[in-house]
Short mmCIF file of C-alpha atoms in Angstrom, two decimals:
data_model
loop_
_atom_site.label_atom_id
_atom_site.label_comp_id
_atom_site.label_asym_id
_atom_site.label_seq_id
_atom_site.Cartn_x
_atom_site.Cartn_y
_atom_site.Cartn_z
CA UNK A 1 18.52 67.00 64.68
CA UNK A 2 17.81 63.70 64.18
CA UNK A 3 14.95 63.95 66.38
CA UNK A 4 14.04 67.56 64.36
CA UNK A 5 14.07 65.03 60.91
CA UNK A 6 10.94 62.76 63.09
CA UNK A 7 9.04 65.06 63.79
CA UNK A 8 9.17 67.05 60.49
CA UNK A 9 7.93 63.40 59.40
CA UNK A 10 4.96 63.43 61.81
CA UNK A 11 3.75 67.42 61.36
CA UNK A 12 1.01 66.30 59.05
CA UNK A 13 -0.20 64.33 60.94
CA UNK A 14 -0.17 66.31 64.04
CA UNK A 15 -2.13 68.72 62.01
CA UNK A 16 -4.74 66.15 60.82
CA UNK A 17 -5.34 64.62 64.54
CA UNK A 18 -4.32 61.88 63.57
CA UNK A 19 -1.37 60.02 66.30
CA UNK A 20 -2.07 59.74 70.06
CA UNK A 21 -2.09 62.06 72.69
CA UNK A 22 0.80 61.31 73.36
CA UNK A 23 3.15 61.85 70.29
CA UNK A 24 0.52 65.26 70.06
CA UNK A 25 2.23 66.11 73.71
CA UNK A 26 5.92 65.31 72.23
CA UNK A 27 4.89 67.47 68.84
CA UNK A 28 3.82 70.34 70.50
CA UNK A 29 6.62 70.51 72.84
CA UNK A 30 9.09 70.78 70.47
CA UNK A 31 7.69 72.91 68.15
CA UNK A 32 7.39 75.08 70.90
CA UNK A 33 11.31 75.72 71.62
CA UNK A 34 12.43 74.49 67.08
CA UNK A 35 11.89 77.46 65.09
CA UNK A 36 12.52 74.67 62.04
CA UNK A 37 9.81 72.71 62.78
CA UNK A 38 7.65 75.26 63.45
CA UNK A 39 7.96 77.34 60.81
CA UNK A 40 7.61 73.49 58.66
CA UNK A 41 4.53 73.18 60.98
CA UNK A 42 3.34 77.06 59.38
CA UNK A 43 3.60 76.44 56.34
CA UNK A 44 3.04 72.91 55.74
CA UNK A 45 -0.90 74.24 58.10
CA UNK A 46 -0.68 76.76 55.31
CA UNK A 47 -1.11 74.39 52.21
CA UNK A 48 -4.00 71.95 53.96
CA UNK A 49 -5.86 75.43 54.61
CA UNK A 50 -5.45 76.45 50.87
CA UNK A 51 -6.97 73.33 49.43
CA UNK A 52 -9.63 72.57 52.63
CA UNK A 53 -10.63 76.76 50.78
CA UNK A 54 -10.89 75.52 47.43
CA UNK A 55 -14.06 76.74 45.67
CA UNK A 56 -15.55 74.12 44.65
CA UNK A 57 -16.51 73.20 40.28
CA UNK A 58 -19.33 72.87 39.19
CA UNK A 59 -20.54 70.23 36.76
CA UNK A 60 -22.10 71.33 33.25
CA UNK A 61 -25.56 71.39 33.60
CA UNK A 62 -25.74 68.40 31.30
CA UNK A 63 -23.01 65.87 33.01
CA UNK A 64 -25.48 64.15 35.36
CA UNK A 65 -28.34 63.25 31.92
CA UNK A 66 -25.16 62.74 29.88
CA UNK A 67 -23.71 60.14 32.72
CA UNK A 68 -26.66 58.25 33.30
CA UNK A 69 -27.62 57.37 29.57
CA UNK A 70 -23.93 56.74 29.18
CA UNK A 71 -24.66 54.30 32.29
CA UNK A 72 -28.02 52.13 31.40
CA UNK A 73 -27.42 52.40 27.92
CA UNK A 74 -23.78 51.27 28.51
CA UNK A 75 -24.12 47.73 26.70
CA UNK A 76 -23.33 44.60 28.92
CA UNK A 77 -19.27 43.42 28.19
CA UNK A 78 -18.06 39.92 27.42
CA UNK A 79 -17.17 38.61 30.14
CA UNK A 80 -13.91 37.98 28.69
CA UNK A 81 -12.46 41.13 26.24
CA UNK A 82 -11.46 41.10 23.21
CA UNK A 83 -7.49 40.60 24.12
CA UNK A 84 -8.54 38.23 26.73
CA UNK A 85 -10.34 35.83 23.54
CA UNK A 86 -7.17 36.40 21.95
CA UNK A 87 -4.62 35.28 24.82
CA UNK A 88 -6.99 32.46 25.38
CA UNK A 89 -7.39 31.25 21.99
CA UNK A 90 -3.15 31.72 21.61
CA UNK A 91 -3.07 29.33 24.98
CA UNK A 92 -5.55 26.34 24.05
CA UNK A 93 -3.78 26.53 20.38
CA UNK A 94 -0.47 26.17 22.39
CA UNK A 95 -1.78 23.31 24.66
CA UNK A 96 -2.88 21.52 21.90
CA UNK A 97 0.85 21.62 20.82
CA UNK A 98 2.33 21.01 23.27
CA UNK A 99 -0.19 17.98 24.06
CA UNK A 100 0.33 16.20 20.49
CA UNK A 101 4.22 16.46 20.80
CA UNK A 102 4.17 14.87 23.88
CA UNK A 103 2.06 11.87 22.42
CA UNK A 104 4.11 11.79 20.15
CA UNK A 105 7.04 11.29 21.98
CA UNK A 106 5.31 8.64 24.05
CA UNK A 107 4.28 6.65 21.58
CA UNK A 108 8.18 6.80 20.01
CA UNK A 109 9.32 5.86 23.44
CA UNK A 110 7.02 3.01 24.34
CA UNK A 111 8.83 1.09 20.98
CA UNK A 112 8.18 3.61 17.69
CA UNK A 113 11.05 3.03 15.46
CA UNK A 114 11.85 6.42 14.72
CA UNK A 115 15.31 7.60 14.19
CA UNK A 116 16.27 3.20 15.67
CA UNK A 117 16.51 0.51 13.61
CA UNK A 118 16.33 -3.50 15.41
CA UNK A 119 20.05 -4.20 16.11
CA UNK A 120 19.36 -7.54 14.13
CA UNK A 121 19.13 -5.32 10.99
CA UNK A 122 22.46 -3.65 11.94
CA UNK A 123 25.88 -4.29 11.18
CA UNK A 124 27.29 -4.53 14.87
CA UNK A 125 30.66 -5.13 15.60
CA UNK A 126 30.18 -4.65 19.36
CA UNK A 127 28.72 -7.91 20.78
CA UNK A 128 28.41 -6.19 24.63
CA UNK A 129 25.97 -3.36 22.98
CA UNK A 130 24.21 -4.81 20.99
CA UNK A 131 22.42 -6.93 23.86
CA UNK A 132 21.41 -10.92 23.73
CA UNK A 133 20.08 -12.32 20.20
CA UNK A 134 19.06 -15.83 21.82
CA UNK A 135 16.21 -14.73 23.29
CA UNK A 136 14.74 -13.95 20.20
CA UNK A 137 13.50 -9.63 21.47
CA UNK A 138 14.21 -7.46 18.78
CA UNK A 139 17.39 -5.20 20.55
CA UNK A 140 17.28 -0.85 18.89
CA UNK A 141 20.39 0.63 19.19
CA UNK A 142 21.32 4.23 17.52
CA UNK A 143 21.41 3.81 13.69
CA UNK A 144 24.68 5.91 14.35
CA UNK A 145 25.49 3.26 16.10
CA UNK A 146 25.97 1.29 12.93
CA UNK A 147 28.13 3.13 11.14
CA UNK A 148 30.43 3.06 15.13
CA UNK A 149 34.25 2.72 13.82
CA UNK A 150 35.34 -0.56 14.30
CA UNK B 1 -20.92 42.06 54.96
CA UNK B 2 -21.16 38.43 53.02
CA UNK B 3 -25.37 38.58 53.61
CA UNK B 4 -24.80 42.65 52.44
CA UNK B 5 -23.66 41.10 49.08
CA UNK B 6 -25.83 38.06 49.11
CA UNK B 7 -29.05 40.55 49.03
CA UNK B 8 -27.13 43.12 46.46
CA UNK B 9 -26.32 40.60 44.01
CA UNK B 10 -29.95 38.85 44.10
CA UNK B 11 -31.81 42.16 44.04
CA UNK B 12 -33.41 41.70 40.84
CA UNK B 13 -32.28 44.15 38.42
CA UNK B 14 -35.00 46.51 38.52
CA UNK B 15 -34.61 47.54 41.50
CA UNK B 16 -30.95 47.57 41.78
CA UNK B 17 -30.86 50.88 38.64
CA UNK B 18 -33.38 53.07 41.14
CA UNK B 19 -31.32 52.39 43.48
CA UNK B 20 -28.46 53.38 41.47
CA UNK B 21 -30.00 55.94 39.65
CA UNK B 22 -30.40 57.66 43.47
CA UNK B 23 -26.77 57.33 44.73
CA UNK B 24 -25.53 58.73 41.53
CA UNK B 25 -27.81 61.96 41.63
CA UNK B 26 -27.03 62.26 44.54
CA UNK B 27 -23.05 61.76 45.33
CA UNK B 28 -22.11 62.99 41.42
CA UNK B 29 -21.38 67.00 42.07
CA UNK B 30 -19.03 65.53 44.88
CA UNK B 31 -18.02 62.99 42.91
CA UNK B 32 -17.09 65.70 39.91
CA UNK B 33 -15.05 67.89 42.96
CA UNK B 34 -12.26 64.80 42.88
CA UNK B 35 -12.18 64.12 39.10
CA UNK B 36 -11.87 67.48 38.78
CA UNK B 37 -9.24 67.97 41.00
CA UNK B 38 -6.92 64.98 40.07
CA UNK B 39 -7.08 64.92 36.64
CA UNK B 40 -6.70 69.34 37.14
CA UNK B 41 -9.06 69.94 33.51
CA UNK B 42 -13.37 69.46 33.26
CA UNK B 43 -12.66 67.85 30.21
CA UNK B 44 -11.09 64.39 31.57
CA UNK B 45 -12.68 65.11 34.91
CA UNK B 46 -15.69 64.33 32.73
CA UNK B 47 -14.17 60.78 31.24
CA UNK B 48 -13.26 59.88 34.68
CA UNK B 49 -16.37 60.45 35.97
CA UNK B 50 -18.23 59.06 32.90
CA UNK B 51 -16.15 55.48 32.92
CA UNK B 52 -16.27 55.74 37.53
CA UNK B 53 -20.19 55.61 37.04
CA UNK B 54 -20.07 52.62 34.39
CA UNK B 55 -18.08 50.67 36.00
CA UNK B 56 -19.47 51.21 39.31
CA UNK B 57 -22.35 50.40 37.93
CA UNK B 58 -21.41 47.55 36.31
CA UNK B 59 -20.20 46.19 39.45
CA UNK B 60 -22.89 47.51 41.15
CA UNK B 61 -24.02 43.91 42.83
CA UNK B 62 -20.17 43.97 44.67
CA UNK B 63 -21.17 47.04 46.10
CA UNK B 64 -22.03 46.87 50.74
CA UNK B 65 -24.61 49.22 51.52
CA UNK B 66 -23.87 49.09 54.64
CA UNK B 67 -20.45 51.23 53.58
CA UNK B 68 -20.56 54.69 52.30
CA UNK B 69 -21.44 54.99 48.07
CA UNK B 70 -18.61 57.80 47.87
CA UNK B 71 -15.96 55.71 49.45
CA UNK B 72 -17.19 52.60 47.56
CA UNK B 73 -17.24 55.53 44.72
CA UNK B 74 -13.83 56.73 44.88
CA UNK B 75 -12.34 53.59 45.22
CA UNK B 76 -13.11 52.38 41.80
CA UNK B 77 -12.86 56.37 40.42
CA UNK B 78 -8.77 56.00 42.02
CA UNK B 79 -8.14 52.90 40.22
CA UNK B 80 -9.00 53.78 37.18
CA UNK B 81 -7.52 57.35 37.00
CA UNK B 82 -3.89 55.33 38.96
CA UNK B 83 -4.42 52.72 36.25
CA UNK B 84 -4.63 56.03 32.94
CA UNK B 85 -1.73 58.39 35.03
CA UNK B 86 0.52 55.03 34.35
CA UNK B 87 -0.67 53.96 31.07
CA UNK B 88 0.25 58.21 29.93
CA UNK B 89 3.83 58.09 31.90
CA UNK B 90 4.47 55.19 29.45
CA UNK B 91 3.93 57.39 26.63
CA UNK B 92 6.15 59.65 27.90
CA UNK B 93 9.33 58.08 28.33
CA UNK B 94 11.74 59.71 26.15
CA UNK B 95 12.76 62.84 27.24
CA UNK B 96 12.08 65.82 25.50
CA UNK B 97 15.58 67.61 25.35
CA UNK B 98 17.29 64.51 24.63
CA UNK B 99 16.44 64.78 20.38
CA UNK B 100 16.17 62.26 18.57
CA UNK B 101 18.52 59.66 18.83
CA UNK B 102 18.85 58.54 14.88
CA UNK B 103 18.63 61.85 12.90
CA UNK B 104 20.08 64.26 16.29
CA UNK B 105 17.39 66.77 15.64
CA UNK B 106 15.49 68.17 18.89
CA UNK B 107 11.70 67.05 19.03
CA UNK B 108 8.69 69.30 17.78
CA UNK B 109 6.45 70.18 21.24
CA UNK B 110 2.93 71.38 19.85
CA UNK B 111 2.45 75.00 21.25
CA UNK B 112 -0.39 74.40 23.47
CA UNK B 113 -1.24 76.92 25.41
CA UNK B 114 -3.51 78.07 23.48
CA UNK B 115 -5.63 74.60 24.16
CA UNK B 116 -9.19 75.17 26.04
CA UNK B 117 -7.80 72.84 28.44
CA UNK B 118 -5.05 75.23 29.72
CA UNK B 119 -6.48 78.29 29.51
CA UNK B 120 -9.03 76.67 32.06
CA UNK B 121 -6.94 76.25 34.91
CA UNK B 122 -4.46 79.00 34.20
CA UNK B 123 -7.85 81.53 33.90
CA UNK B 124 -9.25 79.74 37.57
CA UNK B 125 -8.39 82.28 40.73
CA UNK B 126 -7.37 78.84 42.32
CA UNK B 127 -4.74 77.84 39.29
CA UNK B 128 -1.48 77.65 41.02
CA UNK B 129 -2.69 75.36 43.53
CA UNK B 130 -4.01 73.44 40.80
CA UNK B 131 -0.76 73.18 39.21
CA UNK B 132 1.02 72.26 42.32
CA UNK B 133 -1.49 69.04 42.37
CA UNK B 134 -0.82 68.80 38.91
CA UNK B 135 3.06 68.86 40.24
CA UNK B 136 2.56 65.51 42.79
CA UNK B 137 3.23 62.11 41.57
CA UNK B 138 -0.71 60.86 41.49
CA UNK B 139 -1.12 58.67 45.20
CA UNK B 140 0.67 61.62 47.04
CA UNK B 141 -1.55 64.27 45.22
CA UNK B 142 -4.70 61.57 46.01
CA UNK B 143 -4.25 60.98 49.22
CA UNK B 144 -3.97 64.69 49.80
CA UNK B 145 -6.88 65.52 47.91
CA UNK B 146 -8.68 63.06 49.49
CA UNK B 147 -8.08 64.68 53.10
CA UNK B 148 -8.05 67.75 52.46
CA UNK B 149 -10.50 68.61 50.36
CA UNK B 150 -13.08 65.68 51.32
CA UNK B 151 -12.41 65.90 54.96
CA UNK B 152 -11.80 61.86 54.72
CA UNK B 153 -10.04 60.48 57.24
CA UNK B 154 -6.51 58.75 57.37
CA UNK B 155 -8.44 55.24 58.06
CA UNK B 156 -11.33 56.22 55.23
CA UNK B 157 -8.93 56.94 52.91
CA UNK B 158 -6.71 53.59 52.97
CA UNK B 159 -9.73 52.54 52.45
CA UNK B 160 -10.23 53.87 49.76
CA UNK B 161 -6.68 53.89 47.91
CA UNK B 162 -6.71 50.10 49.60
CA UNK B 163 -3.25 50.30 51.53
CA UNK B 164 -2.58 50.83 55.09
CA UNK B 165 -2.78 53.95 57.57
CA UNK B 166 0.66 54.22 57.67
CA UNK B 167 1.27 54.30 53.97
CA UNK B 168 -1.80 56.82 54.35
CA UNK B 169 0.39 59.27 56.22
CA UNK B 170 3.38 59.37 54.62
CA UNK B 171 1.55 60.50 51.62
CA UNK B 172 0.02 62.80 53.10
CA UNK B 173 2.96 64.38 54.23
CA UNK B 174 5.40 63.65 51.17
CA UNK B 175 2.33 65.75 49.37
CA UNK B 176 1.76 68.38 50.96
CA UNK B 177 6.20 69.07 51.50
CA UNK B 178 5.55 68.63 47.50
CA UNK B 179 3.08 71.13 46.43
CA UNK B 180 4.51 73.49 49.66
CA UNK B 181 8.07 73.44 47.89
CA UNK B 182 6.37 73.81 43.94
CA UNK B 183 4.55 76.62 45.68
CA UNK B 184 7.59 78.10 46.90
CA UNK B 185 9.59 78.01 44.04
CA UNK B 186 6.68 79.00 41.50
CA UNK B 187 4.28 81.29 43.13
CA UNK B 188 5.99 82.54 45.80
CA UNK B 189 2.94 84.60 47.50
CA UNK B 190 0.50 82.02 47.67
CA UNK B 191 0.97 80.39 50.80
CA UNK B 192 0.44 83.71 53.07
CA UNK B 193 0.00 83.61 56.69
CA UNK B 194 -3.18 81.51 58.35
CA UNK B 195 -5.37 82.95 60.79
CA UNK B 196 -6.75 80.90 63.67
#
């Protein structure tokens, strides 16, 4: 029975002669002894026969002229479509924004005082955190530390 | 292939146009058959054919002249058709039996039985087969049409559909099974005996 399943899956290729001679021999042998597979083979053969004998459908008289007119008068399309332009512009704007934000962040990191105050100006109570005043170098601390509870 | 591509690309437009025009005149009837069997109606078939040739001409510099023109053309047609089917299926994701969940009402579906398109299929002699093709999964339908109507080999179909021969073998088999089951259920007398 499991062999029938395999044979049935190969029946179309057998009908189209799209298999090796050995495979074709196995299928031929099998369907000569199996009524179920033989019936399936006959039905699939009928489907192929019907499709291959369908009458040709004639195109309308002026179709070729219409197609030619469309093909050769079709304006060359821009390399990027309208949708593509919108997407590209949006991406460029987003990149510009990100670059600007990154530059601001680097500026703050490298010595800006946004959100920070020199330790000298703080009402600091924790000397270890404030750092070395003797060196004279400004030491920066977050603003909220200045109001830290004692 | 690369040499052919370069040759083709280097051809000036005034040389490409007459060549394309000749290929188009030679192939359009056969291409129309494919388009009609893919779409199941004349209007959509003509649209598909137009779009296929417009795109083919735009990318004609990529055509490898050592390959059959129809194979290359069918590849373009197949891609356009699959895209169109997917686009349309996305628009039809709500079951008409379900009705409108917000209002609880059922959908009002227009009666299209008088449409010219419907008549064109139902009046033709091959109505059962065209309806059966229409009911098939698009990829299966295209593989079956290329094999049984155009007579292509599995290898040629694999090239057109940009897939493996194994996949083509499976699609053709499953497609024919779908067609057989549809015909047996809807048109029981449409599968006569085949005499050798």
